[in-house]
C-alpha cells in the first residue's frame, strides 16, 4: 500500500510539469515512441498514452509543441492555406522558421506543384528554397516523425537529386528513425517508395523488413489493401502475412477493396484459394449490384488466376449483360477473353457480344475482331445469327490478312476452323511453304504450339473442306515431338487398366496415339463385326505417319477411338479445351473412327 502511494505521488509531481506545456524544460520532453503521461481533465485521474496510438502519427511531444506556441500555430495555418510557391517563399522571408516549419513548407510546395502541374525545376533552383532546405538540414534531428516522412516524399516528388547532401541527410535520418515510426507511417512510406523507386531502393527494403517484423500491428482494411496492391510483390513473406490478415478481414472489405485485392493476387500470380473463396462468398452475399469497372476487373483477375467459382461467374455475366451495348471495344474484348480463359460460356452474354460486333463494326479494330473470334472458338460458341455475324467477319478481314502478325493469323485461321468457317483464302495463307518456312527449325514452345495449330488447320483442310485443292503441309512435317515431362493423369491410367482387362492382349490396342492430324487418341481399338478386338499391327493405319500393317480392315470391322474429356481447370495450357476438343472429335470421326468420350 505504501509503495503504491509513493508511486502515485511521484506521477502527480511529474504531472504538474506536463499540464503546463510552455513550462516544460527541454530535458523533460519525452522522445517520440516513449510512454508519457498527460492529464485528461484537471480533476480527473492521470491517464497513460502511447505515441503509436495517435491516429495522425504525431507523438505526444509533437502535439504539445504544435498547440503550445500561438505563433507556430499561425505560421502552420499560413503554410496550409498558401495557394502558390511565392506565398510560401514570402513566409520564409518574413518569419524565422524552425526545421519543422521549413519541412512543412517543402511539403506544401510539393503538393502545389502536383495539383497545379508546376515546373519543379524552377522551385528547386530558387534561392529561397535553398535556404529552406538548409534550415531543415541543419536541424534534421528535430523534425517530427510524421513531418519527416512527408518531407522525404515531397523531396522525391519534387525531383531533388538523390546525390545532394540534403537529400541523403533526410534519407539517413528516416533510416535511423524507422524503429520509432508507427506502423501506419511505415506502410505509407513503403507504398510511396515502391511506386517511386521500386525494389532496388535500400530504404524501401529496410522499411519492408520493419513491416515484416511488426506485422501484428497491422489493422484496418485500407492498410491491408494498399500494401497488397503496392508493396506485396516486393516481399513474398510480407504478402503471406497480408493474405492471412485479409482472410481475417474478408467480411469488412468493400467491392472496391475486393477488386484491388484480386487484381493484386492476379498480377503477382498468387492463387490463395482460401482468400479467393472468402472474397467470392462475401461478394455474392452482400453486394447485389456492382459497377462495370469492378465487374471487368474481377473477371479479369479470376481469368488470370484460373480460379473457378461458378456462382461468381454467373453473377458477373448476368450483371455485365445490360452494360454490353454501352461498353467500349476494349472492354468488350477484355470481357469475352476473360470468360474464354475460364472456359465459362454464358449464352446471353456471348449473344450480346456478337450483336455488339454487328452493331459496332466500324468501331472495332481488326485486332478486337480477331480476339472476339478467338474467344468464341475457345468456347465453341456459334451465334444464333451465325450467317450475318460471319459474313461481317469475312468482309472485314478479307483485305487485312496480309497485315496480321503470323501468330495472330494462325490463331485466327485455327479459330475459324473450330467454328467451321475457314474458307480457302484463309487456309492458303497459312499452308503455303513461304509462311511455315519462317518457323521451321524454331524449337521454342511458342513455335511448337504454332506448328501444332498449323497441323490442325491442315487436317481441317483435308477432312472438312472438300473443295480445297491445296497447298497442304508436307507429310514429313506432320510429326510432332512428344511434350517433355507430360504426366499421365488419373483418368488416362484408369482407362489403360480398364482396356487392358477387356482386350486381353496389348496387340489388340494402342495407347497415346499421335495422329497426322495433330490430335492425340488416348486409346485405339479395331473391332470386328462381332465386337471382338483384332490385332492392330496387321492393318493399315492411314492416320499414322508410319503404319505397321498393310491389310485393309475386314468387312464390318471398325476403328474405335477413346478420347479423354477432361477439364483441368487449373492448367493454362488447356485454355482452348472446348473448341479444341470439339474439332478433335470431328476430325477423328472424319478419319473413320467411332469416337467414345471418356470422362
Coordinates of C-alpha atoms in Angstrom, one line a residue:
X1 CA 0.0 0.0 0.0
X2 CA 2.8 2.4 0.9
X3 CA 4.7 1.6 -2.3
X4 CA 1.5 2.4 -4.4
X5 CA 1.0 5.7 -2.6
X6 CA 4.7 6.8 -3.2
X7 CA 4.3 5.8 -6.9
X8 CA 1.1 7.8 -7.3
X9 CA 2.6 10.9 -5.6
X10 CA 5.6 10.8 -8.0
X11 CA 3.4 10.6 -11.0
X12 CA 1.3 13.5 -9.7
X13 CA 4.5 15.6 -9.2
X14 CA 5.6 14.9 -12.8
X15 CA 2.0 15.7 -14.0
X16 CA 2.4 19.3 -12.8
X17 CA 5.0 19.9 -15.4
X18 CA 3.2 18.2 -18.3
X19 CA -0.1 20.1 -17.6
X20 CA 1.7 23.3 -18.5
X21 CA 3.4 22.6 -21.8
X22 CA 5.0 26.0 -22.2
X23 CA 6.9 25.5 -19.0
X24 CA 8.3 22.0 -19.8
X25 CA 12.1 22.1 -19.6
X26 CA 13.8 20.5 -22.7
X27 CA 15.3 17.9 -20.5
X28 CA 11.9 16.5 -19.6
X29 CA 10.5 16.3 -23.1
X30 CA 10.0 12.6 -24.0
X31 CA 11.2 11.5 -27.4
X32 CA 8.7 10.1 -29.9
X33 CA 7.9 6.4 -29.3
X34 CA 8.2 6.6 -25.5
X35 CA 5.4 6.3 -22.9
X36 CA 4.3 9.6 -21.5
X37 CA 1.6 10.8 -19.1
X38 CA -0.9 13.6 -19.7
X39 CA -3.9 15.0 -17.7
X40 CA -7.3 14.4 -19.3
X41 CA -9.1 16.9 -17.0
X42 CA -7.8 19.0 -14.1
X43 CA -9.8 16.9 -11.6
X44 CA -9.6 13.6 -13.4
X45 CA -7.1 10.8 -12.7
X46 CA -4.0 10.7 -14.9
X47 CA -4.0 8.6 -18.0
X48 CA -1.1 6.9 -19.9
X49 CA -0.9 7.3 -23.7
X50 CA 1.5 5.6 -26.1
X51 CA 2.5 7.6 -29.1
X52 CA 1.7 4.8 -31.6
X53 CA -1.9 5.1 -30.7
X54 CA -2.2 8.6 -32.2
X55 CA -4.1 8.2 -35.5
X56 CA -2.3 11.0 -37.2
X57 CA 1.1 9.7 -36.5
X58 CA 2.3 12.6 -34.3
X59 CA 3.9 11.9 -30.9
X60 CA 2.7 13.5 -27.7
X61 CA 5.7 15.8 -27.7
X62 CA 4.7 16.9 -31.2
X63 CA 1.1 17.5 -30.1
X64 CA 2.3 19.6 -27.2
X65 CA 4.7 21.7 -29.2
X66 CA 2.2 22.2 -32.0
X67 CA -0.5 23.6 -29.8
X68 CA 1.7 25.4 -27.2
X69 CA 3.0 28.3 -29.3
X70 CA 0.5 30.7 -30.8
X71 CA 3.0 32.0 -33.4
X72 CA 3.8 28.5 -34.5
X73 CA 0.1 27.8 -34.9
X74 CA -0.4 30.9 -37.1
X75 CA 2.6 30.0 -39.3
X76 CA 1.2 26.5 -39.7
X77 CA -2.2 27.8 -40.8
X78 CA -0.5 30.2 -43.3
X79 CA 1.5 27.3 -44.8
X80 CA -1.6 25.1 -45.1
X81 CA -3.7 27.8 -46.8
X82 CA -0.9 29.1 -49.2
X83 CA -2.0 28.8 -52.8
X84 CA 1.3 29.5 -54.6
X85 CA 5.0 28.9 -54.2
X86 CA 5.5 32.7 -53.9
X87 CA 3.3 32.9 -50.8
X88 CA 5.4 30.1 -49.2
X89 CA 8.7 31.7 -50.1
X90 CA 7.5 35.0 -48.6
X91 CA 6.7 33.2 -45.4
X92 CA 10.3 32.1 -45.2
X93 CA 11.4 35.7 -45.7
X94 CA 9.1 37.2 -43.1
X95 CA 9.4 34.6 -40.3
X96 CA 12.2 32.9 -38.5
X97 CA 11.4 29.3 -39.3
X98 CA 12.4 26.2 -37.4
X99 CA 13.1 22.9 -39.1
X100 CA 9.5 21.6 -38.7
X101 CA 8.1 24.7 -40.4
X102 CA 10.6 24.6 -43.2
X103 CA 9.7 20.9 -43.7
X104 CA 6.0 21.8 -43.9
X105 CA 6.7 24.5 -46.5
X106 CA 8.6 21.9 -48.7
X107 CA 5.7 19.5 -48.3
X108 CA 3.2 22.2 -49.3
X109 CA 5.4 23.2 -52.3
X110 CA 5.3 19.6 -53.5
X111 CA 1.5 19.4 -53.1
X112 CA 1.0 22.7 -55.1
X113 CA 3.4 21.6 -57.8
X114 CA 1.4 18.3 -58.2
X115 CA -2.0 20.0 -58.1
X116 CA -1.2 22.8 -60.4
X117 CA 1.3 20.9 -62.6
X118 CA 4.1 23.5 -61.9
X119 CA 7.7 23.3 -63.1
X120 CA 9.5 21.7 -60.2
X121 CA 13.0 22.6 -61.5
X122 CA 12.3 26.3 -61.0
X123 CA 11.2 25.6 -57.4
X124 CA 14.4 23.6 -56.7
X125 CA 16.6 26.3 -58.2
X126 CA 15.0 29.1 -56.3
X127 CA 17.5 30.7 -53.8
X128 CA 14.8 30.8 -51.1
X129 CA 14.2 27.1 -51.5
X130 CA 17.9 26.5 -50.9
X131 CA 17.6 28.5 -47.7
X132 CA 14.5 26.5 -46.6
X133 CA 16.2 23.1 -47.3
X134 CA 19.3 24.4 -45.5
X135 CA 17.2 25.1 -42.3
X136 CA 15.7 21.6 -42.4
X137 CA 19.1 20.1 -42.9
X138 CA 20.8 21.9 -40.1
X139 CA 18.1 20.8 -37.6
X140 CA 17.1 17.5 -39.2
X141 CA 17.1 15.6 -35.9
X142 CA 14.4 18.0 -34.5
X143 CA 11.9 17.3 -37.3
X144 CA 8.9 15.4 -36.1
X145 CA 8.4 11.9 -37.3
X146 CA 5.3 12.5 -39.4
X147 CA 6.7 15.6 -40.9
X148 CA 10.0 13.9 -41.7
X149 CA 8.1 11.1 -43.6
X150 CA 6.2 13.8 -45.6
X151 CA 9.4 15.7 -46.2
X152 CA 11.1 12.7 -47.7
X153 CA 8.1 12.0 -50.0
X154 CA 8.0 15.7 -51.0
X155 CA 11.6 15.8 -52.0
X156 CA 11.2 12.7 -54.1
X157 CA 8.1 14.2 -55.7
X158 CA 9.9 17.5 -56.5
X159 CA 12.7 15.5 -58.2
X160 CA 15.6 16.5 -56.0
X161 CA 18.8 14.9 -57.0
X162 CA 19.5 11.8 -54.8
X163 CA 23.2 12.7 -54.7
X164 CA 22.6 16.0 -52.9
X165 CA 23.8 16.1 -49.3
X166 CA 20.5 17.5 -48.0
X167 CA 18.6 14.6 -49.7
X168 CA 21.0 12.0 -48.3
X169 CA 20.6 13.6 -44.9
X170 CA 16.8 13.2 -44.9
X171 CA 17.1 9.6 -46.1
X172 CA 19.6 8.8 -43.4
X173 CA 17.5 10.4 -40.7
X174 CA 14.5 8.3 -41.8
X175 CA 16.6 5.2 -41.8
X176 CA 17.8 5.9 -38.3
X177 CA 14.2 6.5 -37.1
X178 CA 12.5 3.5 -38.7
X179 CA 12.0 1.8 -35.3
X180 CA 10.3 4.8 -33.9
X181 CA 7.8 5.3 -36.8
X182 CA 4.2 4.0 -36.4
X183 CA 3.1 1.1 -38.5
X184 CA 0.9 3.4 -40.5
X185 CA 3.8 5.7 -41.2
X186 CA 5.9 2.7 -42.3
X187 CA 3.1 1.5 -44.6
X188 CA 2.6 4.9 -46.1
X189 CA 6.4 5.2 -46.8
X190 CA 6.6 1.7 -48.2
X191 CA 3.7 2.4 -50.6
X192 CA 5.3 5.6 -51.8
X193 CA 8.8 4.2 -52.2
X194 CA 7.5 1.1 -54.1
X195 CA 5.9 3.3 -56.7
X196 CA 8.7 5.9 -56.9
X197 CA 11.9 3.9 -56.6
X198 CA 11.0 0.2 -56.9
X199 CA 12.5 -2.9 -55.3
X200 CA 16.1 -1.6 -55.7
X201 CA 15.7 1.0 -53.1
X202 CA 17.8 0.3 -50.0
X203 CA 15.4 2.4 -47.8
X204 CA 12.4 0.5 -49.1
X205 CA 14.0 -2.8 -48.3
X206 CA 14.6 -1.6 -44.7
X207 CA 11.1 -0.4 -44.4
X208 CA 9.7 -3.7 -45.6
X209 CA 11.9 -5.6 -43.0
X210 CA 10.3 -3.5 -40.3
X211 CA 6.8 -4.2 -41.7
X212 CA 7.5 -7.9 -41.7
X213 CA 8.7 -7.8 -38.0
X214 CA 5.8 -5.7 -36.9
X215 CA 3.0 -7.3 -38.9
X216 CA 1.0 -8.0 -35.8
X217 CA 0.3 -4.2 -35.6
X218 CA -1.4 -4.4 -39.0
X219 CA -5.0 -3.3 -38.7
X220 CA -7.7 -1.7 -40.9
X221 CA -8.8 -2.7 -44.4
X222 CA -7.2 0.3 -46.1
X223 CA -3.7 -0.5 -45.0
X224 CA -4.1 -4.2 -45.9
X225 CA -5.4 -3.4 -49.4
X226 CA -2.8 -0.7 -50.1
X227 CA 0.2 -2.9 -49.0
X228 CA -1.1 -5.9 -51.0
X229 CA -1.5 -3.8 -54.1
X230 CA 1.6 -1.6 -53.9
X231 CA 4.2 -3.5 -51.8
X232 CA 3.2 -7.2 -51.7
X233 CA 5.0 -8.1 -55.0
X234 CA 8.4 -7.0 -53.5
X235 CA 8.2 -9.2 -50.4
X236 CA 6.6 -12.7 -50.6
X237 CA 7.0 -13.0 -46.8
X238 CA 5.0 -9.8 -46.2
X239 CA 2.4 -10.9 -48.8
X240 CA 1.9 -14.1 -46.9
X241 CA 1.1 -12.1 -43.7
X242 CA -1.2 -9.8 -45.7
X243 CA -3.1 -12.7 -47.2
X244 CA -3.7 -14.1 -43.7
X245 CA -4.9 -10.7 -42.4
X246 CA -7.1 -10.2 -45.5
X247 CA -8.7 -13.5 -44.8
X248 CA -9.4 -12.3 -41.3
X249 CA -11.0 -9.1 -42.5
X250 CA -12.7 -10.5 -45.6
X251 CA -16.2 -9.6 -44.3
X252 CA -15.3 -6.0 -43.9
X253 CA -14.0 -5.4 -47.5
X254 CA -16.0 -3.2 -49.8
X255 CA -16.4 -4.2 -53.5
X256 CA -13.6 -1.9 -54.5
X257 CA -11.3 -3.4 -51.8
X258 CA -12.1 -6.9 -53.2
X259 CA -11.4 -5.7 -56.7
X260 CA -8.0 -4.3 -55.6
X261 CA -7.1 -7.5 -53.7
X262 CA -8.0 -9.9 -56.5
X263 CA -6.1 -7.8 -59.0
X264 CA -3.0 -7.7 -56.7
X265 CA -3.2 -11.5 -56.4
X266 CA -3.6 -11.9 -60.2
X267 CA -0.7 -9.6 -61.1
X268 CA 1.5 -11.5 -58.6
X269 CA 0.3 -14.9 -59.7
X270 CA -0.7 -15.8 -56.2
X271 CA -3.5 -18.2 -56.2
X272 CA -4.5 -18.0 -52.5
X273 CA -7.6 -20.3 -52.6
X274 CA -8.9 -19.7 -49.1
X275 CA -8.8 -15.9 -49.5
X276 CA -10.4 -16.1 -53.0
X277 CA -13.2 -18.3 -51.7
X278 CA -13.9 -16.0 -48.8
X279 CA -13.9 -12.9 -51.1
X280 CA -16.2 -14.7 -53.5
X281 CA -18.6 -15.6 -50.8
X282 CA -19.0 -12.1 -49.4
X283 CA -19.2 -10.7 -52.9
X284 CA -22.3 -12.8 -53.7
X285 CA -23.9 -12.5 -50.3
X286 CA -23.5 -8.8 -49.6
X287 CA -23.4 -6.9 -52.9
X288 CA -26.3 -7.3 -55.3
X289 CA -25.1 -4.6 -57.6
X290 CA -21.5 -3.9 -58.8
X291 CA -20.2 -1.2 -61.1
X292 CA -18.9 -2.0 -64.6
X293 CA -15.2 -1.4 -63.7
X294 CA -15.4 -3.7 -60.7
X295 CA -17.1 -6.4 -62.8
X296 CA -14.5 -6.1 -65.5
X297 CA -11.5 -6.3 -63.1
X298 CA -13.0 -9.2 -61.2
X299 CA -13.5 -11.4 -64.2
X300 CA -10.0 -10.4 -65.5
X301 CA -8.4 -11.4 -62.1
X302 CA -10.4 -14.7 -61.9
X303 CA -9.4 -15.5 -65.5
X304 CA -5.7 -14.7 -64.9
X305 CA -5.7 -16.9 -61.8
X306 CA -7.8 -19.6 -63.5
X307 CA -9.9 -19.7 -60.3
X308 CA -13.3 -21.3 -60.9
X309 CA -16.3 -20.1 -58.9
X310 CA -19.4 -20.7 -60.9
X311 CA -21.7 -18.6 -58.7
X312 CA -19.5 -15.6 -59.1
X313 CA -19.2 -16.1 -62.9
X314 CA -22.9 -16.3 -63.2
X315 CA -23.4 -13.1 -61.2
X316 CA -20.7 -11.3 -63.2
X317 CA -22.1 -12.5 -66.5
X318 CA -25.7 -11.5 -65.5
X319 CA -24.6 -8.1 -64.2
X320 CA -22.4 -7.4 -67.3
X321 CA -25.2 -8.3 -69.8
X322 CA -27.1 -4.9 -69.5
X323 CA -23.8 -3.0 -69.9
X324 CA -22.6 -4.6 -73.2
X325 CA -24.3 -2.1 -75.5
X326 CA -22.5 0.9 -73.8
X327 CA -19.1 -0.7 -73.4
X328 CA -16.0 0.3 -75.5
X329 CA -14.4 -2.2 -77.9
X330 CA -11.5 -2.7 -75.5
X331 CA -13.9 -3.5 -72.6
X332 CA -15.9 -6.0 -74.8
X333 CA -12.7 -7.7 -75.9
X334 CA -11.3 -7.9 -72.4
X335 CA -14.6 -9.3 -71.1
X336 CA -15.0 -12.2 -73.6
X337 CA -11.3 -13.1 -73.4
X338 CA -11.5 -13.5 -69.6
X339 CA -14.6 -15.7 -69.9
X340 CA -12.8 -17.8 -72.6
X341 CA -9.7 -18.2 -70.4
X342 CA -12.1 -19.5 -67.6
X343 CA -13.9 -21.8 -70.2
X344 CA -17.1 -20.4 -68.9
X345 CA -19.8 -19.9 -71.6
X346 CA -22.7 -17.6 -70.8
X347 CA -25.0 -17.8 -73.8
X348 CA -26.9 -14.5 -73.2
X349 CA -23.6 -12.5 -72.7
X350 CA -21.9 -14.1 -75.7
X351 CA -25.0 -13.4 -77.9
X352 CA -24.9 -9.8 -76.7
X353 CA -21.2 -9.5 -77.6
X354 CA -21.9 -11.0 -81.1
X355 CA -24.7 -8.4 -81.6
X356 CA -22.4 -5.7 -80.3
X357 CA -19.8 -6.7 -83.0
X358 CA -22.5 -6.5 -85.7
X359 CA -23.8 -3.1 -84.5
X360 CA -20.3 -1.5 -84.0
X361 CA -18.3 -2.9 -86.9
X362 CA -16.8 0.4 -87.7
X363 CA -15.6 1.0 -84.1
X364 CA -13.9 -2.5 -83.9
X365 CA -10.3 -2.7 -85.0
X366 CA -9.1 -5.9 -86.7
X367 CA -7.3 -7.0 -83.5
X368 CA -10.6 -6.6 -81.5
X369 CA -12.5 -8.6 -84.0
X370 CA -9.8 -11.3 -84.1
X371 CA -9.9 -11.6 -80.3
X372 CA -13.6 -12.0 -80.3
X373 CA -13.4 -14.8 -82.8
X374 CA -10.6 -16.5 -80.8
X375 CA -12.7 -16.3 -77.7
X376 CA -15.8 -17.7 -79.4
X377 CA -13.7 -20.6 -80.8
X378 CA -12.3 -21.4 -77.3
X379 CA -15.8 -21.6 -76.0
X380 CA -17.1 -23.3 -79.2
X381 CA -19.8 -20.7 -79.4
X382 CA -21.8 -20.2 -82.5
X383 CA -24.0 -17.0 -82.5
X384 CA -27.7 -17.5 -83.2
X385 CA -27.3 -15.1 -86.1
X386 CA -24.3 -17.0 -87.3
X387 CA -24.7 -16.2 -91.0
X388 CA -24.9 -12.5 -90.5
X389 CA -22.0 -12.5 -88.0
X390 CA -19.6 -14.4 -90.1
X391 CA -20.5 -12.5 -93.3
X392 CA -19.5 -9.4 -91.4
X393 CA -16.3 -11.1 -90.2
X394 CA -15.2 -12.2 -93.7
X395 CA -16.0 -8.8 -95.2
X396 CA -13.9 -7.0 -92.5
X397 CA -10.9 -9.4 -92.6
X398 CA -10.6 -10.2 -96.3
X399 CA -8.3 -7.3 -97.1
X400 CA -6.4 -7.4 -93.7
X401 CA -4.9 -10.9 -93.6
X402 CA -1.5 -9.7 -95.0
X403 CA -1.2 -7.2 -92.2
X404 CA -1.7 -9.7 -89.4
X405 CA 1.3 -10.9 -87.4
X406 CA 2.0 -14.7 -88.1
X407 CA 0.9 -15.9 -84.7
X408 CA -2.3 -13.9 -84.7
X409 CA -3.1 -15.0 -88.3
X410 CA -2.5 -18.7 -87.3
X411 CA -4.8 -18.3 -84.3
X412 CA -7.4 -16.6 -86.4
X413 CA -7.5 -19.4 -89.1
X414 CA -7.4 -22.1 -86.4
X415 CA -10.4 -20.5 -84.6
X416 CA -12.3 -20.3 -87.9
X417 CA -11.6 -24.0 -88.4
X418 CA -13.0 -24.7 -85.0
X419 CA -16.2 -22.8 -85.9
X420 CA -16.2 -24.4 -89.4
X421 CA -15.9 -21.0 -91.1
X422 CA -12.4 -21.3 -92.6
X423 CA -12.7 -20.6 -96.4
X424 CA -10.0 -21.4 -98.9
X425 CA -8.2 -18.0 -98.8
X426 CA -7.7 -18.3 -95.0
X427 CA -6.3 -21.9 -95.4
X428 CA -4.0 -21.0 -98.3
X429 CA -2.4 -18.0 -96.3
X430 CA -1.0 -20.3 -93.6
X431 CA -0.4 -23.5 -95.5
X432 CA 1.8 -22.0 -98.2
X433 CA 5.5 -23.0 -97.9
X434 CA 6.6 -19.4 -97.5
X435 CA 4.5 -19.0 -94.4
X436 CA 5.6 -22.1 -92.4
X437 CA 9.2 -21.8 -93.6
X438 CA 9.5 -18.9 -91.1
X439 CA 9.0 -21.1 -88.1
X440 CA 10.6 -24.3 -89.3
X441 CA 13.5 -25.2 -87.1
X442 CA 12.4 -23.0 -84.2
X443 CA 12.4 -25.1 -81.0
X444 CA 10.7 -22.6 -78.8
X445 CA 7.5 -23.6 -77.0
X446 CA 5.6 -20.8 -78.8
X447 CA 6.8 -22.0 -82.2
X448 CA 5.8 -25.6 -81.3
X449 CA 2.3 -24.6 -80.3
X450 CA 2.0 -22.6 -83.6
X451 CA 3.2 -25.6 -85.6
X452 CA 0.6 -27.9 -83.9
X453 CA -2.1 -25.4 -84.8
X454 CA -0.9 -25.5 -88.4
X455 CA -1.2 -29.3 -88.4
X456 CA -4.8 -28.9 -87.1
X457 CA -5.5 -26.4 -89.9
X458 CA -4.0 -28.9 -92.4
X459 CA -6.3 -31.6 -91.1
X460 CA -9.4 -29.3 -91.3
X461 CA -8.4 -28.6 -94.9
X462 CA -8.2 -32.3 -95.8
X463 CA -11.1 -33.7 -93.8
X464 CA -13.7 -30.8 -93.8
X465 CA -13.0 -28.8 -96.9
X466 CA -13.8 -31.0 -100.0
X467 CA -13.4 -28.0 -102.4
X468 CA -10.0 -27.0 -101.1
X469 CA -7.2 -28.1 -103.5
X470 CA -4.1 -27.1 -101.7
X471 CA -1.5 -26.3 -100.7
X472 CA -1.0 -28.8 -97.8
X473 CA 1.8 -29.3 -95.3
X474 CA 4.4 -31.8 -96.4
X475 CA 3.8 -35.3 -95.0
X476 CA 7.2 -35.4 -93.3
X477 CA 6.3 -32.3 -91.3
X478 CA 3.2 -33.8 -89.7
X479 CA 5.1 -35.4 -86.9
X480 CA 5.1 -33.5 -83.6
X481 CA 7.5 -34.4 -80.8
X482 CA 6.0 -35.7 -77.6
X483 CA 6.0 -32.9 -75.0
X484 CA 8.7 -33.4 -72.4
X485 CA 7.7 -34.3 -68.9
X486 CA 4.0 -34.6 -69.6
X487 CA 2.3 -36.5 -66.7
X488 CA -0.2 -39.3 -67.1
X489 CA -3.5 -38.3 -65.5
X490 CA -5.6 -40.5 -63.3
X491 CA -8.2 -40.8 -66.0
X492 CA -5.6 -41.9 -68.5
X493 CA -4.2 -44.6 -66.2
X494 CA -7.7 -45.8 -65.3
X495 CA -8.6 -46.1 -69.0
X496 CA -5.5 -48.1 -69.7
X497 CA -6.2 -50.5 -66.8
X498 CA -9.8 -51.0 -67.9
X499 CA -9.0 -51.6 -71.5
X500 CA -6.1 -54.0 -70.7
X501 CA -8.5 -56.2 -68.9
X502 CA -11.1 -56.2 -71.7
X503 CA -8.7 -56.5 -74.7
X504 CA -6.7 -59.4 -73.2
X505 CA -3.6 -58.7 -75.3
X506 CA -1.6 -55.4 -75.8
X507 CA -1.5 -56.2 -79.5
X508 CA -5.3 -55.5 -79.6
X509 CA -4.9 -51.9 -78.6
X510 CA -2.8 -48.8 -79.0
X511 CA -2.4 -46.1 -76.3
X512 CA -1.5 -42.4 -76.6
X513 CA -1.7 -42.5 -80.4
X514 CA -0.3 -39.4 -82.1
X515 CA -2.0 -38.9 -85.4
X516 CA -1.0 -37.0 -88.5
X517 CA -3.9 -34.7 -87.8
X518 CA -2.2 -33.3 -84.7
X519 CA -4.6 -34.9 -82.3
X520 CA -3.7 -37.5 -79.7
X521 CA -6.0 -40.5 -79.3
X522 CA -5.9 -41.9 -75.8
X523 CA -6.7 -45.4 -76.9
X524 CA -7.4 -47.1 -80.3
X525 CA -9.1 -50.5 -80.9
X526 CA -10.3 -52.3 -84.0
X527 CA -13.5 -54.4 -83.5
X528 CA -14.8 -57.0 -85.9
X529 CA -18.5 -57.4 -86.8
X530 CA -19.0 -59.4 -83.6
X531 CA -17.4 -56.7 -81.5
X532 CA -14.3 -58.7 -80.7
X533 CA -10.9 -56.9 -80.7
X534 CA -8.5 -57.6 -83.6
X535 CA -4.6 -57.2 -83.6
X536 CA -3.9 -53.7 -84.8
X537 CA -0.5 -54.2 -86.2
X538 CA -1.9 -56.3 -89.1
X539 CA -3.9 -53.5 -90.6
X540 CA -3.1 -50.3 -92.5
X541 CA -3.4 -47.1 -90.3
X542 CA -3.7 -44.1 -92.6
X543 CA -4.0 -41.8 -89.5
X544 CA -0.4 -42.6 -88.5
X545 CA 2.8 -41.2 -90.1
X546 CA 4.2 -44.8 -90.4
X547 CA 1.8 -47.7 -90.5
X548 CA 2.9 -51.2 -89.3
X549 CA 0.5 -53.2 -91.4
X550 CA -0.9 -53.0 -94.9
X551 CA -4.1 -55.0 -94.8
X552 CA -7.5 -53.3 -95.2
X553 CA -10.0 -53.7 -92.4
X554 CA -12.2 -56.8 -92.8
X555 CA -15.8 -56.2 -93.9
X556 CA -17.9 -55.0 -91.0
X557 CA -14.9 -54.1 -88.8
X558 CA -14.5 -50.6 -87.4
X559 CA -12.0 -48.5 -85.6
X560 CA -12.8 -47.2 -82.2
X561 CA -11.1 -44.1 -80.7
X562 CA -11.2 -43.3 -77.0
X563 CA -10.9 -39.5 -76.4
X564 CA -10.4 -38.2 -72.9
X565 CA -12.9 -35.4 -71.9
X566 CA -11.1 -33.7 -69.0
X567 CA -11.4 -30.2 -67.6
X568 CA -8.1 -29.4 -66.0
X569 CA -9.4 -26.1 -64.7
X570 CA -6.2 -25.0 -63.2
X571 CA -4.0 -25.5 -66.2
X572 CA -3.4 -22.6 -68.5
X573 CA -2.3 -25.0 -71.2
X574 CA -5.9 -26.2 -71.6
X575 CA -7.4 -22.7 -72.4
X576 CA -8.5 -23.9 -75.8
X577 CA -10.1 -27.1 -74.4
X578 CA -13.7 -26.6 -75.5
X579 CA -13.0 -25.7 -79.1
X580 CA -10.0 -27.9 -79.4
X581 CA -11.9 -31.0 -78.2
X582 CA -14.8 -30.4 -80.5
X583 CA -12.5 -30.1 -83.5
X584 CA -10.5 -33.1 -82.5
X585 CA -13.7 -35.2 -82.2
X586 CA -14.9 -34.1 -85.7
X587 CA -11.5 -34.8 -87.3
X588 CA -11.2 -38.3 -85.7
X589 CA -14.7 -39.1 -86.8
X590 CA -14.0 -37.9 -90.3
X591 CA -10.9 -40.2 -90.4
X592 CA -13.2 -43.2 -90.0
X593 CA -13.3 -43.7 -86.2
X594 CA -16.2 -44.4 -83.9
X595 CA -15.5 -41.9 -81.1
X596 CA -16.0 -42.9 -77.4
X597 CA -15.8 -39.9 -75.0
X598 CA -14.2 -40.9 -71.7
X599 CA -14.7 -38.7 -68.7

